[in-house]
Short mmCIF file of C-alpha atoms in Angstrom, two decimals:
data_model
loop_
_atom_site.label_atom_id
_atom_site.label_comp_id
_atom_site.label_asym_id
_atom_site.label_seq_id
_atom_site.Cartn_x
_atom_site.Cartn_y
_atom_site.Cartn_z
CA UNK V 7 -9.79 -1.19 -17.93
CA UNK V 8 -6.85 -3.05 -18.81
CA UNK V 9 -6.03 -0.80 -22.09
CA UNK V 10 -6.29 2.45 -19.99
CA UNK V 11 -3.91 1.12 -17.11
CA UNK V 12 -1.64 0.54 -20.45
CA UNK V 13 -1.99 3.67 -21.79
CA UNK V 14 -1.34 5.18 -18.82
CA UNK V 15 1.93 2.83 -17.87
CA UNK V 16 3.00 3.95 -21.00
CA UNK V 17 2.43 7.59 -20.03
CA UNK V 18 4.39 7.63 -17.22
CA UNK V 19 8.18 7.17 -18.57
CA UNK V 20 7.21 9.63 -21.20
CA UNK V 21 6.10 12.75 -19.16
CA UNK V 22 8.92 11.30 -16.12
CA UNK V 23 11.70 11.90 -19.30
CA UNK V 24 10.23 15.05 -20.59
CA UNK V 25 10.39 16.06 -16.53
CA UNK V 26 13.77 14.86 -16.05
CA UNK V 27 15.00 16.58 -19.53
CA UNK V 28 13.31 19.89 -18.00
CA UNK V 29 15.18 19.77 -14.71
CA UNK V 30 18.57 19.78 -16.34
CA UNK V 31 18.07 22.62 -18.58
CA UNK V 32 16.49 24.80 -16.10
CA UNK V 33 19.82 26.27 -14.71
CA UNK V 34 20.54 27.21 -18.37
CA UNK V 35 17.37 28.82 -19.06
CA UNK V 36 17.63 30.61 -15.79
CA UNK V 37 21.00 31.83 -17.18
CA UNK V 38 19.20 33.24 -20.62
CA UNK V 39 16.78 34.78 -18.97
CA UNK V 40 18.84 36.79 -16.36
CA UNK V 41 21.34 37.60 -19.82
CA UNK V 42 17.69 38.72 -21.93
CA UNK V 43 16.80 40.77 -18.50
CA UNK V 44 19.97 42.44 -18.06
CA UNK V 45 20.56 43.28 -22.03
CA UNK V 46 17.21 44.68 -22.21
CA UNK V 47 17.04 47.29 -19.87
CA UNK V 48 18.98 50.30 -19.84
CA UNK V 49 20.49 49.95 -16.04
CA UNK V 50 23.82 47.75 -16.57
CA UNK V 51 24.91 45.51 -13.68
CA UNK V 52 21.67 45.27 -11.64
CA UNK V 53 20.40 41.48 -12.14
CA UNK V 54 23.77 39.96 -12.58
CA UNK V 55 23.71 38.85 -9.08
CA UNK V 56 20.85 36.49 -10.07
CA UNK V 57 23.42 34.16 -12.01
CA UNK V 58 24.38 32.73 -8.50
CA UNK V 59 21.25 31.31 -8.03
CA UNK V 60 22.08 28.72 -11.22
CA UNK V 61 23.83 25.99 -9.25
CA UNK V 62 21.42 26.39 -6.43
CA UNK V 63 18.68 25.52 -8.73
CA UNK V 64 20.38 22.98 -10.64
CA UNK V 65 20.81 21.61 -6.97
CA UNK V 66 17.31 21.32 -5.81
CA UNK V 67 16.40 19.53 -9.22
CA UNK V 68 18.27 16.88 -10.05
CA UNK V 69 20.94 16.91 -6.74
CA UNK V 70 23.55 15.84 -9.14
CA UNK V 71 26.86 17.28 -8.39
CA UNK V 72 27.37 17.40 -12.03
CA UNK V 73 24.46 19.56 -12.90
CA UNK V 74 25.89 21.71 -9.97
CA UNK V 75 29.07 22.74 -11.50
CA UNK V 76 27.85 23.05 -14.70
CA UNK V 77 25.17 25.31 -13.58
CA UNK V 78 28.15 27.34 -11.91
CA UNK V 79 30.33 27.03 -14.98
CA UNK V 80 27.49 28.55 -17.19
CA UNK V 81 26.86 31.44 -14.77
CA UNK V 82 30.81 32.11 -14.78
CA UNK V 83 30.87 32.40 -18.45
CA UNK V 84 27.71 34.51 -18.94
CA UNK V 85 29.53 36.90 -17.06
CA UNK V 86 32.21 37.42 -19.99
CA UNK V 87 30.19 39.58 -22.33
CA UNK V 88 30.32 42.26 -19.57
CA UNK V 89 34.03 41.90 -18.92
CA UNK V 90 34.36 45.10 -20.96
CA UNK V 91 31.15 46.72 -20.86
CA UNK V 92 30.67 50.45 -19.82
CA UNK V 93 28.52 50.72 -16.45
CA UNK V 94 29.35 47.56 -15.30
CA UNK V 95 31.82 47.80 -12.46
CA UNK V 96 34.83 45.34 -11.38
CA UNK V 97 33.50 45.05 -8.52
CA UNK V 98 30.17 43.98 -9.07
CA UNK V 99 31.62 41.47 -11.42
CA UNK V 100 33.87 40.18 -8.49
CA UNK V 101 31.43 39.98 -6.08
CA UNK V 102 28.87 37.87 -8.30
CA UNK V 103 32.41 35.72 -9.23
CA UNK V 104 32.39 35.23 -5.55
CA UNK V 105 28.93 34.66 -5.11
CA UNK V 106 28.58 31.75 -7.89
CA UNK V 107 31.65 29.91 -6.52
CA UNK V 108 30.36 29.78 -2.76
CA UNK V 109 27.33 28.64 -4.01
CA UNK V 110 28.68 26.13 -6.46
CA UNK V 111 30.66 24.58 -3.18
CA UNK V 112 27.54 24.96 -0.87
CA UNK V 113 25.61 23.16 -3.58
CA UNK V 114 28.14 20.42 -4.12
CA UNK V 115 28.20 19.25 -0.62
CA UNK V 116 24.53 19.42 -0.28
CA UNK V 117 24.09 17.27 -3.41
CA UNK V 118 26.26 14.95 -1.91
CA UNK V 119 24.14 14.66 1.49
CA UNK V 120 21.32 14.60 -0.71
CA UNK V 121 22.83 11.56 -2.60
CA UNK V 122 23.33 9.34 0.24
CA UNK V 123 19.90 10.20 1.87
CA UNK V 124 18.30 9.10 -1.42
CA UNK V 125 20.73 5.76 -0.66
CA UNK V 126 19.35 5.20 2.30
CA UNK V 127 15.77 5.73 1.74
CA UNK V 128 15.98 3.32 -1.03
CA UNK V 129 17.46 0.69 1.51
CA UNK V 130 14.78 1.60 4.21
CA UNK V 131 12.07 0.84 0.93
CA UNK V 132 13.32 -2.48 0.52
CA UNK V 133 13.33 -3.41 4.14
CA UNK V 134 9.97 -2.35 4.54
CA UNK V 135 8.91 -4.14 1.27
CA UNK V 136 10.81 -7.47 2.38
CA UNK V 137 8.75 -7.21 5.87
CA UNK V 138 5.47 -6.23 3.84
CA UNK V 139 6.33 -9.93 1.99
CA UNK V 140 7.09 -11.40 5.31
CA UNK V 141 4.18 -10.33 7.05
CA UNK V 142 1.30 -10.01 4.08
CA UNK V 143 2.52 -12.17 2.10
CA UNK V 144 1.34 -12.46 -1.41
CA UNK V 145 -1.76 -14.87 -1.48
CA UNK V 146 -1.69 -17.26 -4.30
CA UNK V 147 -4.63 -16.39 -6.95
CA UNK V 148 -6.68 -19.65 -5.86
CA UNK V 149 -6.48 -21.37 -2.17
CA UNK V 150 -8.65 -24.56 -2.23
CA UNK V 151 -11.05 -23.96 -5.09
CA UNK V 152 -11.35 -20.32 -4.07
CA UNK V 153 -10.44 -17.55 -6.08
CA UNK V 154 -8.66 -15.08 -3.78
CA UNK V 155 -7.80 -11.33 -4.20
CA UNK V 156 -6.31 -8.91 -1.58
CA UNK V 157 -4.98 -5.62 -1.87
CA UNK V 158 -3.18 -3.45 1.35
CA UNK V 159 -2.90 0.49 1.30
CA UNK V 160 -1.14 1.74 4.47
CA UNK V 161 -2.01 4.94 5.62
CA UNK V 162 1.54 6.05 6.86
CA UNK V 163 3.25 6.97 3.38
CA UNK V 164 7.10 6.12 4.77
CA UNK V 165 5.46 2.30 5.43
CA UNK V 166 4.90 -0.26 3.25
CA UNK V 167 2.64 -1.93 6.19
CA UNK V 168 1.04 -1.04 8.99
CA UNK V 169 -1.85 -2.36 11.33
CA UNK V 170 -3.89 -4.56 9.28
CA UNK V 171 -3.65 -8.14 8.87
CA UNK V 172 -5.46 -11.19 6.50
CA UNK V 173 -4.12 -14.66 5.25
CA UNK V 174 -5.71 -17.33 3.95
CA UNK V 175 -4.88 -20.95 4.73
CA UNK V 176 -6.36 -24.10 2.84
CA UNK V 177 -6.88 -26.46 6.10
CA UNK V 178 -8.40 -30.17 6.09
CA UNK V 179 -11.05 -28.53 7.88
CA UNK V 180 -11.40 -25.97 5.01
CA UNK V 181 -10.45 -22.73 3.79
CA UNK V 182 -9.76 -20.69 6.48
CA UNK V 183 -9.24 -16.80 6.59
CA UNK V 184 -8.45 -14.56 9.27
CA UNK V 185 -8.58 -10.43 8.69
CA UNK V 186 -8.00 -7.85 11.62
CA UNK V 187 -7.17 -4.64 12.41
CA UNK V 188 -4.44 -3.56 15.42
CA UNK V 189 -4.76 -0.19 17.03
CA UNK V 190 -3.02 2.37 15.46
CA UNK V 191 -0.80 1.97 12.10
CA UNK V 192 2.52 2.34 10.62
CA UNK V 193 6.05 0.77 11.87
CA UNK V 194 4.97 0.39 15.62
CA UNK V 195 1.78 -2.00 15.00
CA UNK V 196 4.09 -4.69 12.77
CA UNK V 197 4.94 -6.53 15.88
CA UNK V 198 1.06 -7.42 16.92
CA UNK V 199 0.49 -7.82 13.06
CA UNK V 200 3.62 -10.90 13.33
CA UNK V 201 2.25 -12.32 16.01
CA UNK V 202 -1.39 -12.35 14.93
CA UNK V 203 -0.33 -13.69 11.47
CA UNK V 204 2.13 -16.54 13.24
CA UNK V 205 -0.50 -17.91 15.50
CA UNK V 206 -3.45 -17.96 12.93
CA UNK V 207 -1.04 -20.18 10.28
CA UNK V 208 -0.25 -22.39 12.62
CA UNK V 209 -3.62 -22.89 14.47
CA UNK V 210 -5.40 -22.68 11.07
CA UNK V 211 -4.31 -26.27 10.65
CA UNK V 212 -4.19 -27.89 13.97
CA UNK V 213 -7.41 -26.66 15.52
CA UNK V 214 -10.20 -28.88 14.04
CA UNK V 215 -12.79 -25.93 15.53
CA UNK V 216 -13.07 -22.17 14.46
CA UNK V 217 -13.40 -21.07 18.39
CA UNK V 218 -9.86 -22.86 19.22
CA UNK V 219 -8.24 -20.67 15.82
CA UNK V 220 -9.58 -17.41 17.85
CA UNK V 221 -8.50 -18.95 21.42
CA UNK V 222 -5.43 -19.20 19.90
CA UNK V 223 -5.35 -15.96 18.58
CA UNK V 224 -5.77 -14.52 21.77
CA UNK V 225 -3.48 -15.84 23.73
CA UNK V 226 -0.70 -14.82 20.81
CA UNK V 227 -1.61 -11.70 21.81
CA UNK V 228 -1.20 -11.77 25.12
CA UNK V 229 2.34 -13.42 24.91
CA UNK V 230 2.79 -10.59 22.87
CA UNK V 231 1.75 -7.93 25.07
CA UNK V 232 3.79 -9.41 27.99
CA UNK V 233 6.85 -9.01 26.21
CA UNK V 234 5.99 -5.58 24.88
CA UNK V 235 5.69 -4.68 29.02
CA UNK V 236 8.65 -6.03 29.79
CA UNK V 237 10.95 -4.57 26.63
CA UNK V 238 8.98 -1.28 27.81
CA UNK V 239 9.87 -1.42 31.36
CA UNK V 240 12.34 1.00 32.77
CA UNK V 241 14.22 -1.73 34.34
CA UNK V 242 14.83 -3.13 31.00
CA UNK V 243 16.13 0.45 29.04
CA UNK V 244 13.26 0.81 27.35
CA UNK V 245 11.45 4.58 26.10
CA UNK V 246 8.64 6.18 26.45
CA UNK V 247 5.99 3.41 24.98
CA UNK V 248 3.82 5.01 21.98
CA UNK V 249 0.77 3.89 24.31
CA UNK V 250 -0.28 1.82 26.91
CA UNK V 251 -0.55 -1.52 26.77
CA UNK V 252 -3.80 -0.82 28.59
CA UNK V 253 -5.04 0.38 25.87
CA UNK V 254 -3.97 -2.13 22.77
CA UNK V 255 -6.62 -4.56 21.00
CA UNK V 256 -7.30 -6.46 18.01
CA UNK V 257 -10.16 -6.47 15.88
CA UNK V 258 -10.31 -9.72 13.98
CA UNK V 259 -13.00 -11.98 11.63
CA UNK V 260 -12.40 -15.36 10.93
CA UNK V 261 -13.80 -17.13 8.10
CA UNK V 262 -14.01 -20.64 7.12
CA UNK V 263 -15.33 -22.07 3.78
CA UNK V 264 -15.90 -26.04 3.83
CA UNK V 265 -15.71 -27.99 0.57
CA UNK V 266 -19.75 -27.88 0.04
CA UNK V 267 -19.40 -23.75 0.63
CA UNK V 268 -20.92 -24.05 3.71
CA UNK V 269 -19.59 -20.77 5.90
CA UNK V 270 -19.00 -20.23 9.36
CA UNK V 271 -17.61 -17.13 11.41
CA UNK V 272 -16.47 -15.76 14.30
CA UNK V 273 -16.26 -12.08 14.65
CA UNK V 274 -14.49 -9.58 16.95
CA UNK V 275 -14.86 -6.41 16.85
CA UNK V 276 -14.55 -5.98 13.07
CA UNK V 277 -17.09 -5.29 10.08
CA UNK V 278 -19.10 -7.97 8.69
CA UNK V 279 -18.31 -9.24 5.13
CA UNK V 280 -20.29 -8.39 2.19
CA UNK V 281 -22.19 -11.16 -0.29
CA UNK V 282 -21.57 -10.70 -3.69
CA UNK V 283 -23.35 -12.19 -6.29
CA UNK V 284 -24.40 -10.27 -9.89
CA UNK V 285 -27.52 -8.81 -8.50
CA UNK V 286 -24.75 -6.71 -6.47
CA UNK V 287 -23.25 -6.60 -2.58
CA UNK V 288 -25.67 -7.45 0.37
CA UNK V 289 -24.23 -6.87 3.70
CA UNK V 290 -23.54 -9.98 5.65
CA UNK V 291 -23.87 -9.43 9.50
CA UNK V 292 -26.03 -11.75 11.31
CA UNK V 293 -25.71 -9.73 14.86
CA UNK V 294 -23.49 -7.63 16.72
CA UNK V 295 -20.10 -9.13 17.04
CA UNK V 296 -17.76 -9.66 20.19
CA UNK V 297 -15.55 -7.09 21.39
CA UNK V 298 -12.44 -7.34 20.14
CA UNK V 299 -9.44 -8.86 21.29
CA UNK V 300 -7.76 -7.78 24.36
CA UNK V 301 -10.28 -6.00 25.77
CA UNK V 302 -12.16 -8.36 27.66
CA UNK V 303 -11.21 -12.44 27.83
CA UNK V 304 -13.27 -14.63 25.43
CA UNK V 305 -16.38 -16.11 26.67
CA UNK V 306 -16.43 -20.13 27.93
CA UNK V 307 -18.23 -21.14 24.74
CA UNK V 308 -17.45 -19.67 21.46
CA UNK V 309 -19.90 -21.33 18.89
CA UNK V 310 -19.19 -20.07 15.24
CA UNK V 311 -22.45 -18.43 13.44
CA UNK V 312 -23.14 -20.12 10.44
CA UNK V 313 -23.90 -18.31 7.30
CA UNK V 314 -25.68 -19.43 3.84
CA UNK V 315 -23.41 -21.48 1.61
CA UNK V 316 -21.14 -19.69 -0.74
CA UNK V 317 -22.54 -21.35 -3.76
CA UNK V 318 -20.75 -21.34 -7.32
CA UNK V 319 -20.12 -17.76 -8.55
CA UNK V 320 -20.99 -15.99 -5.70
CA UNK V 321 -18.32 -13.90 -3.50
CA UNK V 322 -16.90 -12.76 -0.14
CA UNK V 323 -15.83 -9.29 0.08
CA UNK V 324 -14.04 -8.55 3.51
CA UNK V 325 -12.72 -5.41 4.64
CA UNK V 326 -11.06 -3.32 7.48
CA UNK V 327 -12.74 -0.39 8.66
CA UNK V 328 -10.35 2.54 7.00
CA UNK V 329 -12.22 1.58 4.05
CA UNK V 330 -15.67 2.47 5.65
CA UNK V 331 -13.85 5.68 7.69
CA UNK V 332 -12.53 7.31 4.98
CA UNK V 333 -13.42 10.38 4.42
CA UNK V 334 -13.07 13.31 0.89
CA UNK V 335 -11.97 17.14 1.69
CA UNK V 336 -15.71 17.74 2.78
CA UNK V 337 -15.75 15.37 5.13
CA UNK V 338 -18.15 12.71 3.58
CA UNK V 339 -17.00 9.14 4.15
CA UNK V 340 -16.38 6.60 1.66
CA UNK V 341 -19.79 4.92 0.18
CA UNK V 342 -18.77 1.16 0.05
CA UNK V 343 -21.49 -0.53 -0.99
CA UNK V 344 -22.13 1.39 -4.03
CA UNK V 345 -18.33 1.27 -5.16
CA UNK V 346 -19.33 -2.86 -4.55
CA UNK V 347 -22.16 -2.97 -6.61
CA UNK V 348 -20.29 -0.88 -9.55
CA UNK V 349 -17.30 -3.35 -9.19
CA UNK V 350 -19.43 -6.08 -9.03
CA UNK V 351 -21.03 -4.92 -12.32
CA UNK V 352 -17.81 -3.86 -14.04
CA UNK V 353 -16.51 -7.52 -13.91
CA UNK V 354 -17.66 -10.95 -14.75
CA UNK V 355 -17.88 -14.32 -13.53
CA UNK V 356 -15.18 -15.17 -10.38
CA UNK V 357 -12.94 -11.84 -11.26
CA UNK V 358 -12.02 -10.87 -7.66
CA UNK V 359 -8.83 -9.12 -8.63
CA UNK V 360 -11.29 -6.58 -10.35
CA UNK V 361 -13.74 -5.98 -7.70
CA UNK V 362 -10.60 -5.26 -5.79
CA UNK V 363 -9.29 -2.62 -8.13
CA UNK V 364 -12.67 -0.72 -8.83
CA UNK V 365 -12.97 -0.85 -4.78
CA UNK V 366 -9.55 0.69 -4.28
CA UNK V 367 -9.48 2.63 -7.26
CA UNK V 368 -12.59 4.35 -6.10
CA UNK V 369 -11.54 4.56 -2.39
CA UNK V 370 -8.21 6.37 -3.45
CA UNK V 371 -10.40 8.85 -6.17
CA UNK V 372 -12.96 9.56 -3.32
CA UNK V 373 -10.30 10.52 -0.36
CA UNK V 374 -7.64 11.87 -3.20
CA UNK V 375 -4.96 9.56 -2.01
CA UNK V 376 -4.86 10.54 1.71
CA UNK V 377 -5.57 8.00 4.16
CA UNK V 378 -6.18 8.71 7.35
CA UNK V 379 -6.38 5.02 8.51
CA UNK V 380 -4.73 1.58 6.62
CA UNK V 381 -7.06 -0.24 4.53
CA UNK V 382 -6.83 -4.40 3.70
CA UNK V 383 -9.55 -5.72 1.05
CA UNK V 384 -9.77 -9.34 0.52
CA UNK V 385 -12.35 -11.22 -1.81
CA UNK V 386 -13.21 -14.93 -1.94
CA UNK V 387 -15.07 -16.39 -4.70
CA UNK V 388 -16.26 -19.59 -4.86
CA UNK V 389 -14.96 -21.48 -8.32
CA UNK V 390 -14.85 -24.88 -7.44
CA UNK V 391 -17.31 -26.25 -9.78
CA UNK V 392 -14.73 -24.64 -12.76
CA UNK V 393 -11.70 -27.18 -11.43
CA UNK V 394 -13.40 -30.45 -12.99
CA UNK V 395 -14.99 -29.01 -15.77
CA UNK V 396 -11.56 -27.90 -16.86
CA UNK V 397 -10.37 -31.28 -15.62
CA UNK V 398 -12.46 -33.12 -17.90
CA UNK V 399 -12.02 -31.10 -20.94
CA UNK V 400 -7.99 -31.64 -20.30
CA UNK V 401 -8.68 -35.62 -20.26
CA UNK V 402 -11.14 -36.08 -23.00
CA UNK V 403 -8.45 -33.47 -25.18
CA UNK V 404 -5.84 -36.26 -24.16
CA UNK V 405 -7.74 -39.26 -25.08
CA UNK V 406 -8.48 -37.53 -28.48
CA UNK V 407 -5.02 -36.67 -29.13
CA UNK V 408 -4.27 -40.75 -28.02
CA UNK V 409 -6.62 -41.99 -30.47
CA UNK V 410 -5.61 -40.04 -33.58
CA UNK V 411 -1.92 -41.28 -32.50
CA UNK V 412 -3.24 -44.82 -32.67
CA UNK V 413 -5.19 -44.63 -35.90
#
C-alpha cells in the first residue's frame, strides 16, 4: 500500500507538468492548425478569423496575462504571410487585426480578475484549514495507551469542515471520546460543532461520571441555540436563518476506556461502534440508543451501558452515519462492514491508521468521490500491554550498555 501511494505521489507532478506544458502551447498549436487549414484549401481568407480565438484560449488555460499577449502576438504575426497574397482582402485582414486586439484586451482584464479570485480562494483555503485545526484538531497517534486514528471528509467541497465532530481526551477517569453528528453540513454547522467540542474538553476532565460529560453536552447546546435565536432575531439585524432552531439536534456517542479496557457508553442518536479484532468487525450495539440531543431533555438518570473490555489488540471503530448513507450512481449504499473486515485483514497488529485508509479509500471508490453527507471515522486500539514491554527492553538495553562501560 505504501509503495503504490508512492508511485502514485510521484505520478502526480509528472502528468500536472506535462498538463501545465500542454496548456501553454495550446494557443500556438491552435495558430498552426488554423495556418495548415487555411493553406490547404483552395478558398483564401475564410478561417483567418479563427486566429482571434488564440488569446481567448490561452486565457481560459493558464489565466496568465502573459500567455494572453503572446497568444495575441502569435495570431498577429501569422497573419503576415497573407499580407500579399492574392484572394485575401485588406479588409478581412483588418477586421481579424481588430478582432485579435479586442480580444487580447478582453482577455487581459479577465486574467487579471481571474488572478485575484484564485488569491482569494487560496486565503478562504487557509481559513477554513486553520478552523478545520481549531475545531478537529489533529489527534496525537496514541492518547493513554490507545492507538488512535481519525480521518474527516466533508461533504461540501468549498469546506474543509462541516457537521461532524470527535476528540479524544486522556482523563483520570480514562480515555474518553466523544463523536457526533449536527444537522446539516458545511460552513453553517461549525458553530454547534465549537460548542460541542468546547464543552466535551472541558467536562471530559472534571466530570468523574460519563452521564454528567453528556449533561454537559447538552446544555452547551442549548446556550448555543439561545444565542443562535437571538443573533437570528429581527430585532437584532439578523437574515433569514438557514433553518429553525426548532428543528436543530445533535447526534452524539461517548466512549470511555478505563486503564483495565473496561468500556462504557452513552449513546444518542448515533450508530453503534464496531469491535474489531482479526477474526474481523462485529457490530457493537447493545440496544436502541436515546434520541439525540435537542430533541427531547435527557432523562433523570443516565446510567452508562457497559460493554466487554477492550482487551490487548482488539479495536474500536466509530463512525458517523454518511459513511453508512452513502450511496454509488445506482443507488446502492456503502457496505461497511465488509470494507471493515477487508481493512481489518489488510493490516496487522494495532494499525488503526490503515483500517482508516482502506475504510475511506473504499468509501470514496464506492460513491466516486461525491458525498452527499460528511463522514468522521475514528479507531481506538487498545496497545497498552506494548508500553512496558518496550519499557523494559529500553532499561535492560541501558543496563547492558552500563555494564560493558564498567568492564
Amino acid at each position: 500500500m505504501i509503495r503504490s501511494w508512492a508511485r502514485r505521489a510521484a505520478a502526480r507532478p509528472r502528468a500536472e507538468r506535462a498538463r501545465r506544458a500542454f496548456v501553454l502551447v495550446l494557443p500556438g498549436l491552435w495558430v498552426l492548425g488554423v495556418l495548415a487549414w487555411e493553406l490547404c484549401t483552395p478558398a483564401k481568407g475564410q478561417f483567418l478569423q479563427l486566429l482571434a480565438a488564440a488569446p481567448a484560449i490561452a486565457c481560459a488555460g493558464t489565466g496568465r496575462r502573459q500567455c494572453v499577449v503572446l497568444g495575441g502576438l502569435c495570431a498577429l504575426l501569422a497573419l503576415l504571410p497573407f499580407g500579399a497574397t492574392p484572394g485575401v482582402h485588406a479588409l478581412t485582414r483588418v477586421g481579424t487585426c481588430c478582432a485579435v486586439l479586442v480580444i487580447v484586451a478582453a482577455s487581459y482584464l479577465t486574467a487579471g480578475r481571474r488572478l485575484r479570485l484564485l488569491r482569494e480562494l487560496e486565503r478562504t483555503k487557509e481559513v477554513a484549514t486553520a478552523a478545520q485545526r481549531v475545531l478537529l484538531r489533529p489527534l496525537p497517534p496514541r492518547v493513554g495507551g490507545i492507538v488512535v486514528a481519525a480521518d474527516h471528509l466533508a461533504a461540501d467541497e468549498a469546506a474543509s469542515v462541516g457537521g461532524d465532530l470527535y476528540d479524544v481526551v486522556a482523563s483520570r477517569h480514562g480515555v474518553r471520546v466523544v463523536i457526533g453528528d449536527v444537522r446539516g453540513h458545511g460552513l453553517g454547522a461549525m458553530g454547534t460543532v465549537g460548542a460541542m467540542l468546547g464543552s466535551f474538553r472541558e467536562a471530559a476532565h472534571d466530570e468523574p461520571e460519563l452521564g454528567g460529560v453528556l449533561r454537559r453536552l447538552e446544555r452547551a447546546l442549548q446556550r448555543h441555540l439561545r444565542d443562535r435565536a437571538r443573533a437570528e432575531h429581527p430585532s437584532a439585524g439578523g437574515g433569514e436563518p438557514e433553518s429553525p432552531l426548532s428543528e436543530e439536534f445533535v447526534t452524539v456517542l461517548l466512549v470511555e476506556i478505563a486503564r483495565d479496557g473496561s468500556v462504557r457508553a452513552l449513546n444518542c442518536g448515533h450508530p453503534w461502534p464496531y469491535r474489531l479484532s482479526r477474526e474481523g468487525a462485529l457490530p457493537d450495539a447493545p440496544g436502541e440508543p436515546m434520541p439525540p440531543l435537542g430533541l427531547f431533555p435527557l432523562p433523570a438518570d443516565l446510567p452508562a451501558v457497559d460493554r466487554p473490555p477492550l482487551l490487548p489488540g482488539q479495536a474500536l471503530f466509530l463512525h458517523t452515519d454518511g459513511a453508512t448513507d452513502a450511496r454509488d450512481a445506482g443507488g446502492v449504499f456503502f457496505p461497511l462492514p465488509r470494507a471493515l473486515d477487508d481493512s481489518v485483514r489488510s493490516v496487522r497488529d494495532c494499525r488503526a491508521s490503515g483500517v482508516v485508509e482502506g475504510v475511506r479509500t473504499a468509501l470514496l471508490r464506492h460513491c466516486g468521490g461525491r458525498l452527499s453527507d460528511d463522514v468522521a471515522l475514528l479507531v481506538l486500539c487498545n496497545d497498552r500491554l506494548r508500553v512496558p514491554a518496550q519499557a523494559d527492553a529500553a532499561a535492560l538495553a541501558r543496563g547492558r550498555v552500563r555494564a560493558g562501560r564498567a568492564e
